[in-house]
């Protein structure tokens, strides 16, 4: 191998690494931090769905949504969604560690919120509100498992 080829290969390799998208910091299993043992538990599993999409599963609610962080509603195709009106979730990335979302039932927005990943990546905070009562917010914390 000539020195020119070695340098070109090194530059190309560095460019490909630099061009590779950063890993999605949201991927993993998350459990709702319960303030009271009587509260309903919630486990969320976020995994890579390929092509920039994320697969979101709510274990207890039997919900499954694949979203692209582009603001477009994505249908809930999980077993829990089969029994009632159609549910969907629209997510818009605000940054790699923050996103805005709106959950809709039968096409009508019902709950909105913003999820923010902690600096250490070990938890995220969800601040949400009913669309018809935006002043009444709820804050929840999910811990990475």
Coordinates of N, CA, C and O in Angstrom, one line a residue:
X1 N 0.9 -1.2 0.0 CA 0.0 0.0 0.0 C 0.9 1.2 0.0 O 1.8 1.3 0.8
X2 N 0.6 2.2 -0.8 CA 1.4 3.4 -0.9 C 0.9 4.3 0.3 O -0.1 4.2 0.9
X3 N 1.8 5.3 0.6 CA 1.5 6.2 1.7 C 0.3 7.0 1.3 O -0.6 7.3 2.1
X4 N 0.1 7.4 0.0 CA -1.0 8.2 -0.5 C -2.3 7.4 -0.2 O -3.3 8.0 0.3
X5 N -2.3 6.1 -0.5 CA -3.5 5.3 -0.2 C -3.8 5.2 1.2 O -5.0 5.2 1.7
X6 N -2.8 5.0 2.0 CA -3.0 4.9 3.5 C -3.6 6.2 4.1 O -4.5 6.2 4.9
X7 N -3.0 7.3 3.6 CA -3.6 8.6 4.0 C -5.0 8.8 3.6 O -5.9 9.2 4.4
X8 N -5.3 8.5 2.3 CA -6.7 8.6 1.8 C -7.6 7.7 2.5 O -8.7 8.1 2.9
X9 N -7.2 6.5 2.8 CA -8.0 5.5 3.6 C -8.3 6.0 5.0 O -9.4 5.9 5.5
X10 N -7.3 6.6 5.6 CA -7.4 7.2 7.0 C -8.4 8.3 7.0 O -9.3 8.4 7.8
X11 N -8.3 9.2 6.0 CA -9.2 10.4 5.9 C -10.6 9.9 5.6 O -11.6 10.3 6.3
X12 N -10.8 8.9 4.7 CA -12.1 8.4 4.4 C -12.7 7.7 5.7 O -13.9 7.9 6.0
X13 N -11.9 6.9 6.4 CA -12.4 6.3 7.6 C -12.8 7.3 8.6 O -13.9 7.2 9.3
X14 N -12.0 8.4 8.8 CA -12.4 9.4 9.8 C -13.7 10.1 9.3 O -14.5 10.4 10.1
X15 N -13.8 10.4 8.0 CA -15.0 11.1 7.5 C -16.3 10.2 7.7 O -17.3 10.7 8.1
X16 N -16.1 8.9 7.5 CA -17.3 8.0 7.7 C -17.7 7.9 9.2 O -18.9 7.9 9.5
X17 N -16.7 7.9 10.1 CA -17.0 7.9 11.5 C -17.7 9.2 11.9 O -18.7 9.2 12.6
X18 N -17.2 10.3 11.4 CA -17.8 11.6 11.7 C -19.2 11.8 11.2 O -20.0 12.4 11.7
X19 N -19.4 11.1 10.0 CA -20.8 11.2 9.4 C -21.8 10.3 10.0 O -23.0 10.5 9.8
X20 N -21.3 9.3 10.8 CA -22.2 8.4 11.4 C -23.1 9.1 12.4 O -22.6 9.9 13.2
X21 N -24.4 8.8 12.4 CA -25.2 9.4 13.4 C -24.9 9.0 14.9 O -24.5 7.9 15.1
X22 N -25.1 9.9 15.8 CA -24.8 9.6 17.2 C -25.8 8.6 17.6 O -27.0 8.6 17.2
X23 N -25.5 7.7 18.6 CA -26.4 6.7 19.1 C -27.6 7.5 19.8 O -27.4 8.5 20.4
X24 N -28.8 6.9 19.6 CA -29.9 7.5 20.2 C -29.9 7.3 21.8 O -29.9 6.2 22.3
X25 N -29.8 8.4 22.5 CA -29.6 8.3 24.0 C -30.9 7.8 24.7 O -30.9 7.5 25.9
X26 N -32.0 7.8 24.0 CA -33.3 7.3 24.6 C -33.4 5.8 24.6 O -34.3 5.3 25.4
X27 N -32.6 5.1 23.9 CA -32.8 3.6 23.8 C -32.5 3.0 25.1 O -31.6 3.4 25.8
X28 N -33.4 2.1 25.5 CA -33.2 1.3 26.8 C -34.6 1.1 27.4 O -35.6 1.3 26.8
X29 N -34.5 0.6 28.6 CA -35.7 0.3 29.4 C -35.8 1.3 30.5 O -34.8 1.5 31.2
X30 N -37.0 1.8 30.7 CA -37.2 2.9 31.7 C -38.4 2.5 32.6 O -39.4 2.0 32.1
X31 N -38.2 2.7 33.9 CA -39.3 2.4 34.8 C -39.7 3.7 35.5 O -38.9 4.5 36.0
X32 N -41.0 3.9 35.6 CA -41.6 5.1 36.3 C -41.2 5.0 37.8 O -41.3 4.0 38.5
X33 N -40.6 6.1 38.3 CA -40.3 6.3 39.7 C -41.6 6.5 40.5 O -42.2 7.6 40.3
X34 N -42.0 5.6 41.3 CA -43.2 5.7 42.0 C -43.0 6.4 43.3 O -42.2 6.0 44.1
X35 N -43.9 7.4 43.6 CA -43.8 8.1 44.8 C -44.6 7.3 45.9 O -44.3 7.5 47.1
X36 N -45.5 6.5 45.5 CA -46.4 5.7 46.4 C -46.5 4.3 45.8 O -46.8 4.2 44.6
X37 N -46.3 3.3 46.6 CA -46.4 1.9 46.1 C -47.8 1.6 45.5 O -48.0 0.6 44.7
X38 N -48.8 2.4 45.9 CA -50.2 2.1 45.3 C -50.3 2.6 43.9 O -51.3 2.3 43.2
X39 N -49.4 3.4 43.4 CA -49.4 3.9 42.1 C -49.2 2.8 41.0 O -48.6 1.8 41.3
X40 N -49.8 3.0 39.9 CA -49.7 2.1 38.8 C -48.3 2.1 38.2 O -47.8 3.2 37.8
X41 N -47.6 1.0 38.2 CA -46.2 1.0 37.6 C -46.3 1.1 36.1 O -47.3 0.9 35.4
X42 N -45.2 1.6 35.5 CA -45.1 1.8 34.1 C -43.7 1.5 33.6 O -42.7 2.0 34.2
X43 N -43.5 0.6 32.7 CA -42.2 0.2 32.1 C -42.3 0.6 30.6 O -43.2 0.1 29.9
X44 N -41.3 1.4 30.2 CA -41.2 1.7 28.8 C -39.9 1.1 28.2 O -38.9 1.2 28.9
X45 N -40.0 0.5 27.0 CA -38.8 0.0 26.4 C -38.7 0.7 25.0 O -39.6 0.6 24.2
X46 N -37.6 1.4 24.8 CA -37.3 2.1 23.6 C -36.2 1.4 22.9 O -35.1 1.2 23.5
X47 N -36.4 1.1 21.6 CA -35.4 0.4 20.9 C -35.3 0.9 19.5 O -36.2 1.6 19.0
X48 N -34.2 0.6 18.8 CA -34.0 1.1 17.4 C -34.9 0.4 16.5 O -34.9 -0.8 16.4
X49 N -35.7 1.1 15.7 CA -36.6 0.5 14.7 C -36.0 0.7 13.3 O -36.6 0.3 12.3
X50 N -34.7 1.2 13.2 CA -34.1 1.3 11.9 C -34.5 2.6 11.2 O -35.5 3.2 11.4
X51 N -33.6 3.1 10.3 CA -33.8 4.2 9.5 C -34.2 5.5 10.3 O -35.1 6.2 9.8
X52 N -33.7 5.7 11.5 CA -33.9 6.8 12.3 C -35.2 6.8 13.1 O -35.6 7.7 13.8
X53 N -35.9 5.6 13.1 CA -37.1 5.5 13.9 C -36.8 4.8 15.2 O -35.8 4.1 15.4
X54 N -37.7 5.0 16.1 CA -37.6 4.4 17.5 C -38.9 3.7 17.8 O -40.0 4.2 17.6
X55 N -38.7 2.5 18.3 CA -39.9 1.6 18.7 C -40.1 1.9 20.2 O -39.2 1.7 21.0
X56 N -41.3 2.2 20.5 CA -41.6 2.6 21.9 C -42.7 1.6 22.4 O -43.8 1.5 21.8
X57 N -42.4 0.9 23.4 CA -43.4 -0.1 24.0 C -43.7 0.3 25.4 O -42.7 0.5 26.2
X58 N -44.9 0.4 25.8 CA -45.4 0.5 27.1 C -45.8 -0.9 27.6 O -46.8 -1.4 27.1
X59 N -45.0 -1.5 28.4 CA -45.3 -2.9 28.8 C -46.6 -3.1 29.4 O -47.4 -4.0 29.0
X60 N -47.0 -2.3 30.5 CA -48.2 -2.5 31.2 C -49.4 -2.2 30.3 O -50.5 -2.8 30.4
X61 N -49.3 -1.2 29.5 CA -50.5 -0.8 28.7 C -50.5 -1.5 27.3 O -51.5 -1.3 26.6
X62 N -49.6 -2.4 27.1 CA -49.5 -3.2 25.8 C -49.6 -2.3 24.6 O -50.3 -2.6 23.7
X63 N -48.9 -1.2 24.7 CA -48.8 -0.2 23.6 C -47.5 -0.4 22.8 O -46.5 -0.7 23.4
X64 N -47.6 -0.2 21.5 CA -46.4 -0.3 20.6 C -46.5 0.8 19.5 O -47.5 0.8 18.7
X65 N -45.6 1.7 19.5 CA -45.6 2.8 18.6 C -44.2 3.0 18.0 O -43.2 2.9 18.7
X66 N -44.1 3.1 16.7 CA -42.9 3.4 16.0 C -42.9 4.8 15.5 O -43.8 5.1 14.7
X67 N -42.0 5.6 15.9 CA -42.0 7.0 15.6 C -40.7 7.5 15.0 O -39.7 6.8 15.2
X68 N -40.7 8.6 14.3 CA -39.5 9.1 13.7 C -39.1 10.5 14.2 O -38.3 11.1 13.6
X69 N -39.7 11.0 15.2 CA -39.4 12.3 15.8 C -39.6 13.5 14.8 O -38.9 14.5 14.8
X70 N -40.6 13.3 13.9 CA -40.8 14.3 12.9 C -42.1 15.0 13.0 O -42.6 15.7 12.1
X71 N -42.8 14.8 14.1 CA -44.1 15.5 14.4 C -45.3 14.8 13.8 O -46.4 15.3 14.0
X72 N -45.1 13.8 13.0 CA -46.2 13.1 12.4 C -46.8 12.1 13.3 O -46.1 11.3 14.0
X73 N -48.1 12.0 13.4 CA -48.7 11.0 14.3 C -48.4 9.5 13.8 O -48.4 9.2 12.7
X74 N -48.0 8.7 14.8 CA -47.7 7.3 14.5 C -48.7 6.5 15.3 O -49.0 6.7 16.5
X75 N -49.3 5.5 14.6 CA -50.4 4.7 15.3 C -49.9 3.8 16.4 O -48.7 3.3 16.3
X76 N -50.7 3.6 17.4 CA -50.4 2.6 18.4 C -50.9 1.2 17.8 O -52.1 1.1 17.5
X77 N -50.0 0.3 17.6 CA -50.4 -1.0 17.0 C -50.3 -2.1 18.0 O -50.4 -3.3 17.7
X78 N -50.1 -1.8 19.3 CA -50.0 -2.8 20.3 C -51.3 -3.5 20.7 O -52.4 -3.0 20.3
X79 N -51.2 -4.6 21.4 CA -52.5 -5.3 21.8 C -53.4 -4.5 22.6 O -54.6 -4.6 22.5
X80 N -52.9 -3.6 23.4 CA -53.7 -2.7 24.2 C -54.6 -1.7 23.4 O -55.6 -1.2 23.9
X81 N -54.1 -1.4 22.2 CA -54.8 -0.4 21.4 C -56.0 -1.0 20.6 O -56.8 -0.3 20.1
X82 N -56.0 -2.4 20.5 CA -57.0 -3.0 19.7 C -58.4 -2.9 20.2 O -59.4 -3.0 19.5
X83 N -58.6 -2.7 21.5 CA -59.9 -2.8 22.1 C -60.7 -1.5 22.1 O -61.9 -1.5 22.2
X84 N -60.0 -0.4 21.9 CA -60.8 0.9 21.9 C -60.5 1.8 20.7 O -60.1 1.3 19.6
X85 N -60.8 3.1 20.8 CA -60.6 4.0 19.7 C -59.1 4.0 19.3 O -58.2 3.8 20.2
X86 N -58.8 4.4 18.1 CA -57.4 4.4 17.6 C -56.7 5.5 18.4 O -57.1 6.6 18.6
X87 N -55.4 5.1 18.8 CA -54.6 6.0 19.5 C -53.3 6.2 18.7 O -52.9 5.4 17.9
X88 N -52.8 7.4 18.8 CA -51.5 7.8 18.1 C -50.7 8.7 18.9 O -51.1 9.3 19.9
X89 N -49.4 8.8 18.5 CA -48.4 9.6 19.2 C -47.6 10.3 18.2 O -47.1 9.7 17.3
X90 N -47.5 11.7 18.3 CA -46.7 12.5 17.5 C -45.6 13.0 18.3 O -45.8 13.6 19.4
X91 N -44.3 12.8 17.8 CA -43.1 13.3 18.6 C -42.3 14.2 17.7 O -42.1 13.9 16.5
X92 N -41.8 15.3 18.3 CA -40.9 16.2 17.6 C -39.7 16.4 18.4 O -39.8 16.7 19.6
X93 N -38.5 16.1 17.8 CA -37.3 16.3 18.5 C -37.0 17.8 18.7 O -37.1 18.5 17.8
X94 N -36.7 18.1 19.9 CA -36.3 19.5 20.2 C -34.8 19.6 20.3 O -34.2 20.7 20.1
X95 N -34.1 18.5 20.7 CA -32.7 18.3 20.7 C -32.4 16.8 20.9 O -33.4 16.1 21.0
X96 N -31.2 16.4 20.9 CA -31.0 14.9 21.1 C -31.5 14.4 22.4 O -31.7 13.2 22.6
X97 N -31.6 15.3 23.4 CA -32.0 14.9 24.7 C -33.4 15.4 25.2 O -33.7 15.4 26.4
X98 N -34.1 15.9 24.2 CA -35.4 16.5 24.6 C -36.4 16.4 23.4 O -36.0 16.6 22.3
X99 N -37.6 16.0 23.7 CA -38.6 15.9 22.7 C -40.0 16.3 23.2 O -40.3 16.2 24.4
X100 N -40.8 16.9 22.3 CA -42.2 17.3 22.6 C -43.1 16.2 22.0 O -42.8 15.6 20.9
X101 N -44.2 15.9 22.6 CA -45.1 14.8 22.1 C -46.6 15.2 22.4 O -46.9 16.0 23.2
X102 N -47.4 14.6 21.5 CA -48.9 14.7 21.7 C -49.5 13.4 21.5 O -49.3 12.7 20.4
X103 N -50.3 12.9 22.4 CA -51.0 11.7 22.4 C -52.4 12.0 22.0 O -53.0 12.9 22.5
X104 N -52.9 11.3 21.0 CA -54.3 11.5 20.5 C -55.1 10.2 20.6 O -54.6 9.1 20.4
X105 N -56.4 10.4 20.8 CA -57.4 9.3 20.8 C -58.4 9.7 19.7 O -59.0 10.8 19.7
X106 N -58.6 8.7 18.8 CA -59.5 8.9 17.7 C -59.2 10.2 16.9 O -60.1 10.9 16.5
X107 N -57.9 10.5 16.7 CA -57.5 11.6 16.0 C -57.5 12.9 16.7 O -57.1 14.0 16.2
X108 N -58.0 13.0 17.9 CA -58.2 14.2 18.7 C -57.1 14.3 19.8 O -57.0 13.4 20.6
X109 N -56.2 15.3 19.7 CA -55.2 15.5 20.7 C -55.8 15.5 22.1 O -56.8 16.1 22.4
X110 N -55.1 14.7 23.0 CA -55.7 14.5 24.4 C -54.6 14.9 25.4 O -55.0 15.7 26.3
X111 N -53.4 14.5 25.3 CA -52.4 14.8 26.3 C -51.1 15.2 25.5 O -50.8 14.6 24.5
X112 N -50.4 16.3 26.0 CA -49.2 16.7 25.4 C -48.1 16.8 26.5 O -48.4 16.8 27.7
X113 N -46.9 16.8 26.1 CA -45.8 16.9 27.1 C -44.4 17.1 26.4 O -44.3 17.1 25.2
X114 N -43.5 17.2 27.3 CA -42.1 17.4 26.9 C -41.3 16.4 27.8 O -41.4 16.4 29.0
X115 N -40.4 15.6 27.2 CA -39.6 14.7 27.9 C -38.1 15.2 27.8 O -37.7 15.5 26.7
X116 N -37.4 15.2 28.9 CA -36.1 15.7 29.0 C -35.2 14.7 29.6 O -35.4 14.3 30.8
X117 N -34.1 14.3 28.9 CA -33.2 13.3 29.5 C -32.2 14.0 30.4 O -31.7 15.2 30.2
X118 N -31.9 13.4 31.6 CA -31.0 14.0 32.6 C -29.6 14.0 31.9 O -29.3 13.2 31.1
X119 N -28.8 14.9 32.4 CA -27.4 15.0 31.9 C -26.6 13.8 32.0 O -25.8 13.5 31.1
X120 N -26.8 12.9 33.0 CA -26.1 11.7 33.2 C -26.7 10.5 32.4 O -26.2 9.4 32.4
X121 N -27.9 10.8 31.8 CA -28.6 9.7 31.0 C -29.2 8.6 31.8 O -29.8 7.7 31.2
X122 N -29.3 8.8 33.1 CA -29.8 7.7 33.9 C -31.3 7.8 34.2 O -31.9 7.0 34.8
X123 N -31.9 9.0 33.8 CA -33.3 9.2 34.0 C -33.8 10.2 33.0 O -33.0 10.9 32.4
X124 N -35.1 10.3 32.9 CA -35.7 11.4 32.2 C -37.0 11.9 32.9 O -37.6 11.2 33.6
X125 N -37.3 13.2 32.7 CA -38.4 13.8 33.3 C -39.4 14.1 32.2 O -39.1 14.6 31.2
X126 N -40.7 13.7 32.5 CA -41.8 14.0 31.6 C -42.7 15.0 32.3 O -43.1 14.9 33.5
X127 N -42.9 16.1 31.6 CA -43.8 17.2 32.1 C -45.0 17.1 31.1 O -44.8 17.3 29.9
X128 N -46.2 16.8 31.6 CA -47.3 16.6 30.6 C -48.6 17.3 31.1 O -48.6 17.7 32.3
X129 N -49.5 17.5 30.2 CA -50.8 18.2 30.6 C -51.8 17.7 29.6 O -51.6 17.3 28.5
X130 N -53.1 17.8 30.0 CA -54.2 17.6 29.1 C -54.3 18.7 28.2 O -54.2 19.9 28.6
X131 N -54.6 18.5 27.0 CA -54.7 19.5 25.9 C -55.7 20.6 26.3 O -55.5 21.8 26.1
X132 N -56.8 20.1 26.9 CA -57.9 21.1 27.3 C -57.6 21.8 28.7 O -58.4 22.6 29.1
X133 N -56.5 21.5 29.3 CA -56.2 22.1 30.6 C -54.7 22.2 30.7 O -54.0 21.6 31.6
X134 N -54.0 23.0 29.9 CA -52.6 23.1 29.8 C -51.9 23.7 31.1 O -50.7 23.5 31.3
X135 N -52.7 24.4 31.9 CA -52.1 24.9 33.2 C -51.9 23.9 34.2 O -51.1 24.1 35.2
X136 N -52.6 22.8 34.1 CA -52.4 21.7 35.1 C -51.4 20.7 34.7 O -51.7 19.7 33.9
X137 N -50.1 20.9 35.0 CA -49.1 20.0 34.6 C -48.8 18.9 35.6 O -49.1 19.0 36.8
X138 N -48.3 17.8 35.1 CA -47.9 16.6 35.9 C -46.4 16.4 35.6 O -46.0 16.4 34.4
X139 N -45.6 16.1 36.6 CA -44.2 15.8 36.4 C -43.9 14.4 36.8 O -44.3 14.0 38.0
X140 N -43.4 13.6 36.0 CA -43.0 12.2 36.3 C -41.5 12.0 36.0 O -41.0 12.6 35.1
X141 N -40.9 11.0 36.7 CA -39.5 10.7 36.5 C -39.4 9.2 36.2 O -40.0 8.4 36.9
X142 N -38.7 8.9 35.1 CA -38.4 7.5 34.7 C -36.9 7.2 34.9 O -36.1 8.0 34.5
X143 N -36.6 6.1 35.5 CA -35.2 5.7 35.7 C -34.8 4.6 34.7 O -35.6 3.7 34.4
X144 N -33.6 4.8 34.1 CA -33.0 3.7 33.2 C -32.8 2.5 34.0 O -32.2 2.5 35.1
X145 N -33.1 1.4 33.5 CA -32.9 0.1 34.1 C -31.6 -0.6 33.6 O -31.2 -0.4 32.5

